[in-house]
Coordinates of C-alpha atoms in Angstrom, one line a residue:
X15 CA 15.2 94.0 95.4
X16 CA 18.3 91.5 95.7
X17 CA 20.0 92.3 99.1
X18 CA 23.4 89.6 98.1
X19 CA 24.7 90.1 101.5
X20 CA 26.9 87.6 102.7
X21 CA 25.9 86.0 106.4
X22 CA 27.5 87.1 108.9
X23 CA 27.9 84.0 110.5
X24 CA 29.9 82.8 107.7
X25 CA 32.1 86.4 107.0
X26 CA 31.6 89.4 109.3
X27 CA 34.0 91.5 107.7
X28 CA 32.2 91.1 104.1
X29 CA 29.3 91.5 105.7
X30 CA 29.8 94.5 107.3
X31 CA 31.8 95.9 104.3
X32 CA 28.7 95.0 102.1
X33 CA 26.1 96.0 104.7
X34 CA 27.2 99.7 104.3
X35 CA 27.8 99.8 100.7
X36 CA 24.3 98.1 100.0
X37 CA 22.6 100.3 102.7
X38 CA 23.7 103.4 100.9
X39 CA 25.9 104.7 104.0
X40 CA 29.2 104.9 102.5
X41 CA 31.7 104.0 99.6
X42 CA 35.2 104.0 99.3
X43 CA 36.4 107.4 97.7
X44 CA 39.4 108.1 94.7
X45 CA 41.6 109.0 97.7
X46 CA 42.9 105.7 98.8
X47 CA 41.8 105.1 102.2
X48 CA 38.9 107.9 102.6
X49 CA 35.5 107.4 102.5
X50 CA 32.9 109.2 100.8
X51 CA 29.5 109.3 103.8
X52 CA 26.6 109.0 101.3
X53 CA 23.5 111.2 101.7
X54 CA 21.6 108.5 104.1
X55 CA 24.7 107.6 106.1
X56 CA 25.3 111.1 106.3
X57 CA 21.6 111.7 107.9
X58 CA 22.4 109.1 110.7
X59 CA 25.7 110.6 112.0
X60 CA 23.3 113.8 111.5
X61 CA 21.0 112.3 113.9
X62 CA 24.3 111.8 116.2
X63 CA 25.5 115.1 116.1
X64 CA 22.1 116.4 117.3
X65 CA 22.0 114.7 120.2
X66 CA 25.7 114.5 121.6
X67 CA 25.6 118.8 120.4
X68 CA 22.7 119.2 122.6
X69 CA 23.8 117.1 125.6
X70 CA 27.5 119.3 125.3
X71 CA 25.6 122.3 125.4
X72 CA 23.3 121.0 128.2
X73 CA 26.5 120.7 130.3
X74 CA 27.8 123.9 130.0
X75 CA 30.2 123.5 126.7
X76 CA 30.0 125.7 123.4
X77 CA 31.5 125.4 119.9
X78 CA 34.4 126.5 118.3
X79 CA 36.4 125.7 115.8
X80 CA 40.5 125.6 115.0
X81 CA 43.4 125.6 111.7
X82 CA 43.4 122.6 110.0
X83 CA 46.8 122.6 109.7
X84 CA 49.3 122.9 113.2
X85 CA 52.5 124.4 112.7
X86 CA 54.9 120.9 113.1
X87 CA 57.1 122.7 116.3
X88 CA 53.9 122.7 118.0
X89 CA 54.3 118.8 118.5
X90 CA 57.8 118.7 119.4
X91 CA 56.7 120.5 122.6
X92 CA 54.6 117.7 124.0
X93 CA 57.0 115.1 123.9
X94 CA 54.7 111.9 124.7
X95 CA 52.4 113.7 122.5
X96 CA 54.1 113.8 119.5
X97 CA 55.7 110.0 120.0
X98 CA 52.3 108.7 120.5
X99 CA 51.0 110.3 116.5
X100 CA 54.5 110.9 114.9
X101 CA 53.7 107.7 112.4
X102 CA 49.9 109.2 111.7
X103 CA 50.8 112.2 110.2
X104 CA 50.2 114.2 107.3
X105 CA 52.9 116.6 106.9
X106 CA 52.1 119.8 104.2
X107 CA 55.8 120.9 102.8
X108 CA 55.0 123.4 100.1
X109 CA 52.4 126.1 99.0
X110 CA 51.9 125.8 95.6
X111 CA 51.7 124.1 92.2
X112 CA 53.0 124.9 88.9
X113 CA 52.9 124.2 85.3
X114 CA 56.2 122.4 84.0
X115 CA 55.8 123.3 80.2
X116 CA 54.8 120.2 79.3
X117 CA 51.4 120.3 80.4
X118 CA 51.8 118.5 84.0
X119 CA 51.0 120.2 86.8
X120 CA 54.0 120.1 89.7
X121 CA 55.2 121.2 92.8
X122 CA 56.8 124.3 92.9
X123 CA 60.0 123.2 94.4
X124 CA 60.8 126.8 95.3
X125 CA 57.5 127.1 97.2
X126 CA 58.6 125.1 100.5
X127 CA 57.0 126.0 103.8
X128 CA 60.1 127.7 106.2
X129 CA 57.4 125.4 108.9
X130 CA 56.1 122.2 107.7
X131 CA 52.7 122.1 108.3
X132 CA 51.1 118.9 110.1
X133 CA 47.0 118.2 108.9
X134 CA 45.7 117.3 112.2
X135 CA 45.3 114.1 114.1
X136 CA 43.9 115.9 116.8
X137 CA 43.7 119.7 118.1
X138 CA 45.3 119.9 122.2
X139 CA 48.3 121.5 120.5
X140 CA 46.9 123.9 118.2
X141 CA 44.3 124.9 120.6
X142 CA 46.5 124.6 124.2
X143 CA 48.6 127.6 122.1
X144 CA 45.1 129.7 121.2
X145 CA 44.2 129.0 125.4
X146 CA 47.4 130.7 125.9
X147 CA 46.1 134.5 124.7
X148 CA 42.8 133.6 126.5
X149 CA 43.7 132.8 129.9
X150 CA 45.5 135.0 132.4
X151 CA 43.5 134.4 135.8
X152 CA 40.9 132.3 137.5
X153 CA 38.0 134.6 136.2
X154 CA 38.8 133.0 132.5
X155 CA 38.4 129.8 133.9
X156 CA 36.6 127.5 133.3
X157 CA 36.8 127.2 129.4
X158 CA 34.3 124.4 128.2
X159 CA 34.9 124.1 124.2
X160 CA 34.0 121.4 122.2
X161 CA 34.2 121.3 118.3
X162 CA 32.8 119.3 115.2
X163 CA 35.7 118.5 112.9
X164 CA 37.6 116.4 110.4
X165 CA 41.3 114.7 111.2
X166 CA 44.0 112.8 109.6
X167 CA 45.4 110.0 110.6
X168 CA 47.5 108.0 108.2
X169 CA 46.2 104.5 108.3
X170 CA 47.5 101.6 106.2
X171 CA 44.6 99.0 106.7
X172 CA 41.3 101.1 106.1
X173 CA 37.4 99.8 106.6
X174 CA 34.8 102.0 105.7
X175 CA 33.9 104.1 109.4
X176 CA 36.3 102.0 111.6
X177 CA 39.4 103.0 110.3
X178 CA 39.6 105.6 107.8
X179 CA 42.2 107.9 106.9
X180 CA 40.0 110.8 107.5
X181 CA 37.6 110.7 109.4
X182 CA 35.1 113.3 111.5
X183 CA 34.5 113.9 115.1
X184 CA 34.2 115.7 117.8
X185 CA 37.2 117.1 120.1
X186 CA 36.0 118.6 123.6
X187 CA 39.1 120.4 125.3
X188 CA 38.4 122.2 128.1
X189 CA 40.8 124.1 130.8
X190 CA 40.1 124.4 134.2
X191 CA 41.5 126.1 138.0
X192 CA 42.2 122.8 139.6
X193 CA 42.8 119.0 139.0
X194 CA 39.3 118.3 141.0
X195 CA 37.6 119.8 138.6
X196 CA 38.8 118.5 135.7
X197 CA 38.9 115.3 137.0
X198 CA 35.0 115.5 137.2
X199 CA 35.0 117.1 133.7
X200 CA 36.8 114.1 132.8
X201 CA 34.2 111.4 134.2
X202 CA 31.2 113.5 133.9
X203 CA 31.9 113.8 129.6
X204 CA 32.3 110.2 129.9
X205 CA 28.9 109.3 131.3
X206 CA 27.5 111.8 128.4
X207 CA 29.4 109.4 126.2
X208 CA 27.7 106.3 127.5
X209 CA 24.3 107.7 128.3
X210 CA 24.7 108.7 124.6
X211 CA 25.6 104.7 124.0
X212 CA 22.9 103.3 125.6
X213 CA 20.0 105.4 125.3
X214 CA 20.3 106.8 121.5
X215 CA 22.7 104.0 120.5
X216 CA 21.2 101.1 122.3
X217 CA 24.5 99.5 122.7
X218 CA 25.7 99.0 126.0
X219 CA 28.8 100.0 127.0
X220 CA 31.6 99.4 129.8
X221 CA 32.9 102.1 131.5
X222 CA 36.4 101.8 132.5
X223 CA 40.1 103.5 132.6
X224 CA 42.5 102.5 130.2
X225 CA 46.4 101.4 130.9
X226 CA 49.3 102.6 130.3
X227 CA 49.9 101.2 127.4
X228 CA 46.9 102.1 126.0
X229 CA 46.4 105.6 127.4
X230 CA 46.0 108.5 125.2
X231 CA 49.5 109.9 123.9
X232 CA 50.2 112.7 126.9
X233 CA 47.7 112.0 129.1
X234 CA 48.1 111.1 132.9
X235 CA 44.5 109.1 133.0
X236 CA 42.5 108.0 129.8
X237 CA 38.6 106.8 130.5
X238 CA 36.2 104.8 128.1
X239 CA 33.4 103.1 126.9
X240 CA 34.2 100.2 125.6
X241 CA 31.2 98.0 123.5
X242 CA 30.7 94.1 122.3
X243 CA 30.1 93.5 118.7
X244 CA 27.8 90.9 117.2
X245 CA 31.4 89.1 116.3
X246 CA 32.9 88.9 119.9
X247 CA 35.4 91.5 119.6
X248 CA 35.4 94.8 121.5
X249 CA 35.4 98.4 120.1
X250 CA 36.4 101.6 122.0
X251 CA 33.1 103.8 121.4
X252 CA 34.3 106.7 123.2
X253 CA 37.5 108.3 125.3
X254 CA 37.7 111.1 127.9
X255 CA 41.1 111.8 128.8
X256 CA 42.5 113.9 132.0
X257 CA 45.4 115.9 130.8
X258 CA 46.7 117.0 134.3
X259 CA 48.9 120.3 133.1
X260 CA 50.8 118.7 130.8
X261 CA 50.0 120.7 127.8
X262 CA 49.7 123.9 129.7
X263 CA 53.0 122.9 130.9
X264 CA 54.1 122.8 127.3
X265 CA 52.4 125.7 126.0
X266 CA 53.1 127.6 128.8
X267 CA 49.4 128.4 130.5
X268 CA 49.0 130.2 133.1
X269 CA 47.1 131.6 135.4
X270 CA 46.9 133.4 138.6
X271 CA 44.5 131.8 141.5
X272 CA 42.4 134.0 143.9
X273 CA 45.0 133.6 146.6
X274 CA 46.9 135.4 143.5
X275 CA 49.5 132.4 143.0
X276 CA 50.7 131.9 139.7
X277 CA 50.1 128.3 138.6
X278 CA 49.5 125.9 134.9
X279 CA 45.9 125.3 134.2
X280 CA 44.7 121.9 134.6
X281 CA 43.3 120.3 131.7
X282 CA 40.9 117.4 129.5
X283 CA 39.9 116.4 126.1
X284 CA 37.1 113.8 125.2
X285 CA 35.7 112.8 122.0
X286 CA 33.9 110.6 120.1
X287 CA 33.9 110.3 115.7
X288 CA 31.9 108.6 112.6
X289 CA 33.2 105.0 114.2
X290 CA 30.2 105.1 116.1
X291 CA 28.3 104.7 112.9
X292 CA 30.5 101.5 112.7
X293 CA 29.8 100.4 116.4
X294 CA 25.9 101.0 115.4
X295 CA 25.8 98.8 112.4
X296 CA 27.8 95.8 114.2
X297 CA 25.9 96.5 117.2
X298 CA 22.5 95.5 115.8
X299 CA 22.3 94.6 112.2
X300 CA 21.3 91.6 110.2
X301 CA 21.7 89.5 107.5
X302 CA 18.4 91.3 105.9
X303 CA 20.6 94.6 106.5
X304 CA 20.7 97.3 108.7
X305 CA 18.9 97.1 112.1
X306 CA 18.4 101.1 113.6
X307 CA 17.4 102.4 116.9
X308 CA 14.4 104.5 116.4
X309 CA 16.2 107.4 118.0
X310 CA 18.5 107.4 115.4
X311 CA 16.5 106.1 112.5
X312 CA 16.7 109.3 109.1
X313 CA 13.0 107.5 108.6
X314 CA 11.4 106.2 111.6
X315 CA 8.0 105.4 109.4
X316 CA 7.5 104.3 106.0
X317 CA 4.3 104.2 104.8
X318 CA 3.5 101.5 101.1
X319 CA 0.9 102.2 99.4
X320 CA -0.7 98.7 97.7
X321 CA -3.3 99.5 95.2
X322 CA -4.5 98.7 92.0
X323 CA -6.7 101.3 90.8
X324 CA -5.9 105.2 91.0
X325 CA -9.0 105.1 93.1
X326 CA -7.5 103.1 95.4
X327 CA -4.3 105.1 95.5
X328 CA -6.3 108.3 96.4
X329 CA -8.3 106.9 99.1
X330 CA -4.6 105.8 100.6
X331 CA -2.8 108.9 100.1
X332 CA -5.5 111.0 101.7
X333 CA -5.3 108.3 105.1
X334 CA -1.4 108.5 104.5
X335 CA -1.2 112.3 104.8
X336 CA -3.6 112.1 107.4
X337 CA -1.6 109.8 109.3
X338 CA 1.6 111.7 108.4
X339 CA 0.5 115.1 110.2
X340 CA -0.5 113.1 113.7
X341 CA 3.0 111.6 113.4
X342 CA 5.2 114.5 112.4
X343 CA 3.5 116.6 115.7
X344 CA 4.6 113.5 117.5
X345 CA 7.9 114.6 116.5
X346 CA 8.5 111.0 114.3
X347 CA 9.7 111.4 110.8
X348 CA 7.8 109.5 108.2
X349 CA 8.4 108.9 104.6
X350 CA 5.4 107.7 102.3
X351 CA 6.4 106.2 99.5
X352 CA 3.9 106.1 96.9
X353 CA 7.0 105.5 94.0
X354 CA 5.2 103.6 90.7
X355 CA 8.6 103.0 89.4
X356 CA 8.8 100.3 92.3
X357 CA 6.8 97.6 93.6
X358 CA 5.8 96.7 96.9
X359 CA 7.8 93.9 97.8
X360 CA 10.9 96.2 96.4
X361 CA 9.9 98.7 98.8
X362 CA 9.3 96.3 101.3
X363 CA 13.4 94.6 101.5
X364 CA 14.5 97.9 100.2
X365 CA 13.7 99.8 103.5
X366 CA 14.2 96.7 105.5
X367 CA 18.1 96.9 104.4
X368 CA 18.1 100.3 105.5
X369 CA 17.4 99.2 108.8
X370 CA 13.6 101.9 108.6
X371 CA 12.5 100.8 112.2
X372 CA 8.6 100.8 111.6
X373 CA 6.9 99.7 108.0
X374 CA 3.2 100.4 107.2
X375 CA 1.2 98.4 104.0
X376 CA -2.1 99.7 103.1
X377 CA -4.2 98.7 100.4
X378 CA -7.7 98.8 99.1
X379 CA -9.2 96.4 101.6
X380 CA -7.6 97.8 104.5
X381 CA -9.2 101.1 103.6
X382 CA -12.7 99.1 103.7
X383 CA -11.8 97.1 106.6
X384 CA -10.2 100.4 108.8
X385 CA -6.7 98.7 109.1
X386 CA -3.4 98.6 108.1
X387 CA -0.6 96.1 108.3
X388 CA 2.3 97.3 111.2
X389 CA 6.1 95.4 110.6
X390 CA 8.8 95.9 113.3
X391 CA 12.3 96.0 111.9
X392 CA 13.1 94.4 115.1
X393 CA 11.3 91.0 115.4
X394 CA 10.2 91.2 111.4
X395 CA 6.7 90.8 113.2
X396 CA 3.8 91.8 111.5
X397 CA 0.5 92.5 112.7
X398 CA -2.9 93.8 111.5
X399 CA -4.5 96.7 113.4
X400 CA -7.2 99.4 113.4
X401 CA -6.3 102.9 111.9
X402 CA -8.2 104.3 114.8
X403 CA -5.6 105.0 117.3
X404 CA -2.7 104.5 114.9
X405 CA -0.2 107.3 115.4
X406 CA -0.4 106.3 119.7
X407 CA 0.1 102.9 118.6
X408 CA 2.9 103.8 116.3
X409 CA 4.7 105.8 119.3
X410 CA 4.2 103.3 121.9
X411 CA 6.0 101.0 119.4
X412 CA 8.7 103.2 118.6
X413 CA 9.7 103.3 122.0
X414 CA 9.5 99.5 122.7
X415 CA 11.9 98.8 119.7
X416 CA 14.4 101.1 120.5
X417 CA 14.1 99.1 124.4
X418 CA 14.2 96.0 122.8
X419 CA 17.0 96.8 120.7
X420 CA 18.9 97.8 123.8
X421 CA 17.9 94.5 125.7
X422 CA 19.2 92.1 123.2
X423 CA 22.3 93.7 123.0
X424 CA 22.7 93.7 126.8
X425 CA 21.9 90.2 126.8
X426 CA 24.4 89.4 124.1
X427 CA 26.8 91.5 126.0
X428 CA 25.9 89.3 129.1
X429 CA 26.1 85.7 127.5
X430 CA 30.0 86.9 126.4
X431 CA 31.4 87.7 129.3
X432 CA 33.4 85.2 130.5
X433 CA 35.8 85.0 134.3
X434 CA 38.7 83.1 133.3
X435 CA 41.7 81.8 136.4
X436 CA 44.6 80.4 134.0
X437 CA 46.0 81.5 131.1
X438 CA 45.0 78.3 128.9
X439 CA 41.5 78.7 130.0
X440 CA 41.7 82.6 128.8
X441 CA 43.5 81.3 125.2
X442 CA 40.9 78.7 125.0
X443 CA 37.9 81.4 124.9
X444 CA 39.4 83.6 122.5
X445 CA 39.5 80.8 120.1
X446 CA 36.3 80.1 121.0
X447 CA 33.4 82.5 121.5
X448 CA 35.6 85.2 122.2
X449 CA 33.3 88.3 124.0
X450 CA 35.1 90.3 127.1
X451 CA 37.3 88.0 128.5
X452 CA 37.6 88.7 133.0
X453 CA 40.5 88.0 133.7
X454 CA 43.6 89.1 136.8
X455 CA 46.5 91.2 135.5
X456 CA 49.6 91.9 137.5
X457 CA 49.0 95.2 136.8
X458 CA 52.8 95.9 134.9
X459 CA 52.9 96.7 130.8
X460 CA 55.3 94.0 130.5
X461 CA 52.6 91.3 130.9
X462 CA 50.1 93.1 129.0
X463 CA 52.5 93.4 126.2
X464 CA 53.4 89.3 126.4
X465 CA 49.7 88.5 126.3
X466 CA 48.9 90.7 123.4
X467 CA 51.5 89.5 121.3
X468 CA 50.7 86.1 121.7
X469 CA 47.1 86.6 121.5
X470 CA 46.3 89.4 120.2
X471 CA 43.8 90.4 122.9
X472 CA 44.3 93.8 124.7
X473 CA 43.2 95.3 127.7
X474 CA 40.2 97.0 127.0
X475 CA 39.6 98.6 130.2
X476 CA 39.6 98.6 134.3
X477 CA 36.2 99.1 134.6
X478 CA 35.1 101.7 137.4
X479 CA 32.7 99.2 138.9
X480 CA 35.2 96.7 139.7
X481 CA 34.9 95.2 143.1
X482 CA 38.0 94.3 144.5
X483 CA 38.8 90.5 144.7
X484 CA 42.1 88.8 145.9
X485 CA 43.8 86.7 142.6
X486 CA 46.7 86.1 141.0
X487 CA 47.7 87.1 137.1
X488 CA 46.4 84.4 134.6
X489 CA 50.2 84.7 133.1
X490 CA 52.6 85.8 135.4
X491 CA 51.1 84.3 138.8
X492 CA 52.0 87.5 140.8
X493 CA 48.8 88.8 143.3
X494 CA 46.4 91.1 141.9
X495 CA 43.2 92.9 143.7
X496 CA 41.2 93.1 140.5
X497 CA 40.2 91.6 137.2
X498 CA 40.5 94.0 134.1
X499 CA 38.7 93.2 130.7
X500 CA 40.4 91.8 127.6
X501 CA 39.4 91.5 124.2
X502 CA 40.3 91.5 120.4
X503 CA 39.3 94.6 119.3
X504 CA 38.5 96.9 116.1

């Protein structure tokens, strides 16, 4: 098949936007700015869900799900909450349609909601109002919730996963007795975020606390992961934000302690959404196509068929199914793909777009000869080996692609980051190589905001592994203890 996908190196941005409309993840939908996830898109972020689910529930947390729609008083009552989303939202002002006479369908002007409706951006309002009938004292406490949704953010510039419209996530929100403890609710969902990152995603991630200015609207501390992508600018993969009693305060939640004290319940929310299908494709991929962690991989084997006889083909397919069984017990998902609308080498770029981590060719002589031919998505090595053995060797290899995978993104990671002293020197790698720029900052939103508006690089993060260092601010020359991270971002 003809792949027609631009180099990276010479256009990310219609690379990546072809990448995932060649690849079969997603297409742009009649709704302007909504995406439609096609079936094999839809099979990763599958894959996703599986494994962030199980780690939630391996930490104590259980699904449930909230309205859609959040009566549009419920914001007013967060005030930094509803500043921070006021321009994102979809606002629902009447209940029904009607016929005009003339065969157009209308809006029933005398059907307006006495409450406008908002379509949500996210749920802490909505659900800090449920908490309210659930918690009275410490014994309801604490409540560990987490739930799979969509939300609406109205965006004006939209790229397919980064930025959509609509999009679908997971919200964790989760109340708690005392601000220690949700503190280390707070950190301990963000290192499931970045274990998630690293070890499913094989993108490595910083983990840090945002600023001020980039904190989560009513929150008193926002952590992240932040990532590198292939084109030098940063993407935030994942936030965990400590809420402090804010929107108990708001919503009025209380409960009494065992000293029998009546106090507002302490409070986070974390989440991750479909932009880390984004992260995963400018994490890894190629200018063959997509490039997929095993882990994460719909197909982690696809077995080709080469033949020229139906002789040939059954000797194969009985191998094949053979070889399917030993794998499948392995727990690895295999496809064999024994199409005769298709030829090989079709099959062969069509599965290396789609990024199939492991490829197997048989034919006729291999059958004689007791081998197969083995290509790694990876390295595009290939290599001729004995079927004896195969579904060990096949497992072993899994594992050393998704390792590899990892290591040449950490090494990427490593090349780009760059300690900068002066402001010209910081200006001169953006325009160059870009990456995480390390860099002193007086610690004031006044010089973030200067450097962002004449660079366009933000803050990505403090990270939490920062070791303290005497400096001075690359812009304003006033002392600083510590260098934060900048970047362009997505």
């Amino acid at each position: 098949m003809s792949k027609g996908i631009t180099s990276k190196n010479d256009d990310y941005s219609a690379w990546y936007n072809e990448l995932v409309t060649k690849a079969d993840l997603a297409e742009h939908s009649a709704v302007k700015g909504c995406m439609v996830i096609k079936p094999y898109g839809y099979s990763i972020w599958e894959k996703m869900q599986a494994a962030l689910d199980k780690m939630f529930k391996d930490t104590g947390h259980s699904n449930a799900y909230f309205p859609l729609f959040i009566p549009k008083s419920f914001f007013s009552k967060e005030a930094a909450h509803v500043e921070g989303f006021a321009t994102e939202c979809a606002v629902v002002t009447h209940y029904r349609l009607k016929n005009d006479g003339n065969g157009n369908i209308i809006v029933d002007e005398d059907a307006k909601l006495e409450e406008e409706l908002i379509v949500r951006p996210t749920s802490e309002t909505i659900i800090w109002n449920t908490y309210r009938g659930w918690i009275q004292s410490y014994r309801d406490l604490p409540i560990l919730v987490n739930q799979w949704a969509n939300v609406v953010r109205w965006e004006m510039r939209t790229r397919l996963f980064l930025r959509t419209t609509e999009f679908l996530w997971q919200e964790g929100h989760t109340a708690h007795s005392t601000a220690a403890e949700a503190i280390e609710e707070t950190e301990r969902m963000l290192n499931v975020y970045a274990d998630f990152a690293e070890n499913w995603m094989a993108m490595p991630v910083v983990k840090g606390i945002k600023t001020a200015n980039e904190r989560f609207a009513g929150a008193v501390e926002t952590y992240c992961i932040e990532a590198l992508m292939q084109d030098g600018k940063a993407l935030q993969a994942g936030t965990s934000h400590f809420l402090g009693q804010n929107f108990a305060k708001a919503f009025d939640v209380k409960f009494t302690s065992k000293e029998g004290k009546l106090d507002h319940v302490w409070a986070t929310s974390w989440g991750v959404s479909t932009r880390l299908m984004g992260a995963l494709i400018m994490a890894h991929s190629d200018d063959s196509g997509l490039v997929l962690p095993p882990k994460l991989a719909p197909i982690q084997v696809v077995i080709v068929p080469i033949y020229k006889s139906d002789e040939d083909l059954a000797k194969i397919t009985e191998f094949a199914d053979r070889l399917h069984a030993e794998l499948k017990a392995k727990g690895i998902s295999v496809k064999y793909d024994d199409r005769d609308t298709q030829r090989p080498g079709f099959k062969f770029a069509e599965y290396e777009l789609k990024g199939v981590p492991v490829r197997i060719a048989i034919g006729g002589r291999d059958m004689e000869n007791g081998t197969v031919e083995i290509a790694r998505r990876d390295t595009k090595e290939k290599q001729t080996i004995s079927q004896e053995g195969l579904a060990n060797h096949i497992e072993a290899l899994l594992e050393d692609i998704q390792t590899n995978i990892y290591q040449k993104a950490l090494k990427f990671r490593s090349e780009n980051i760059t300690e900068v002293n002066s402001y010209e020197e910081f200006k001169e790698v953006l325009d160059g190589k870009a990456g995480f720029v390390s860099a002193h900052w007086d610690g004031t939103p006044e010089t973030e905001k200067k450097i962002k508006e004449e660079t366009k690089a933000t803050i990505r993060c403090i990270p939490l592994d920062n070791k303290l260092e005497e400096g001075v601010c690359i812009y304003s020359g006033q002392p600083s203890k510590q260098r934060v991270l900048f970047a362009r971002a997505y």
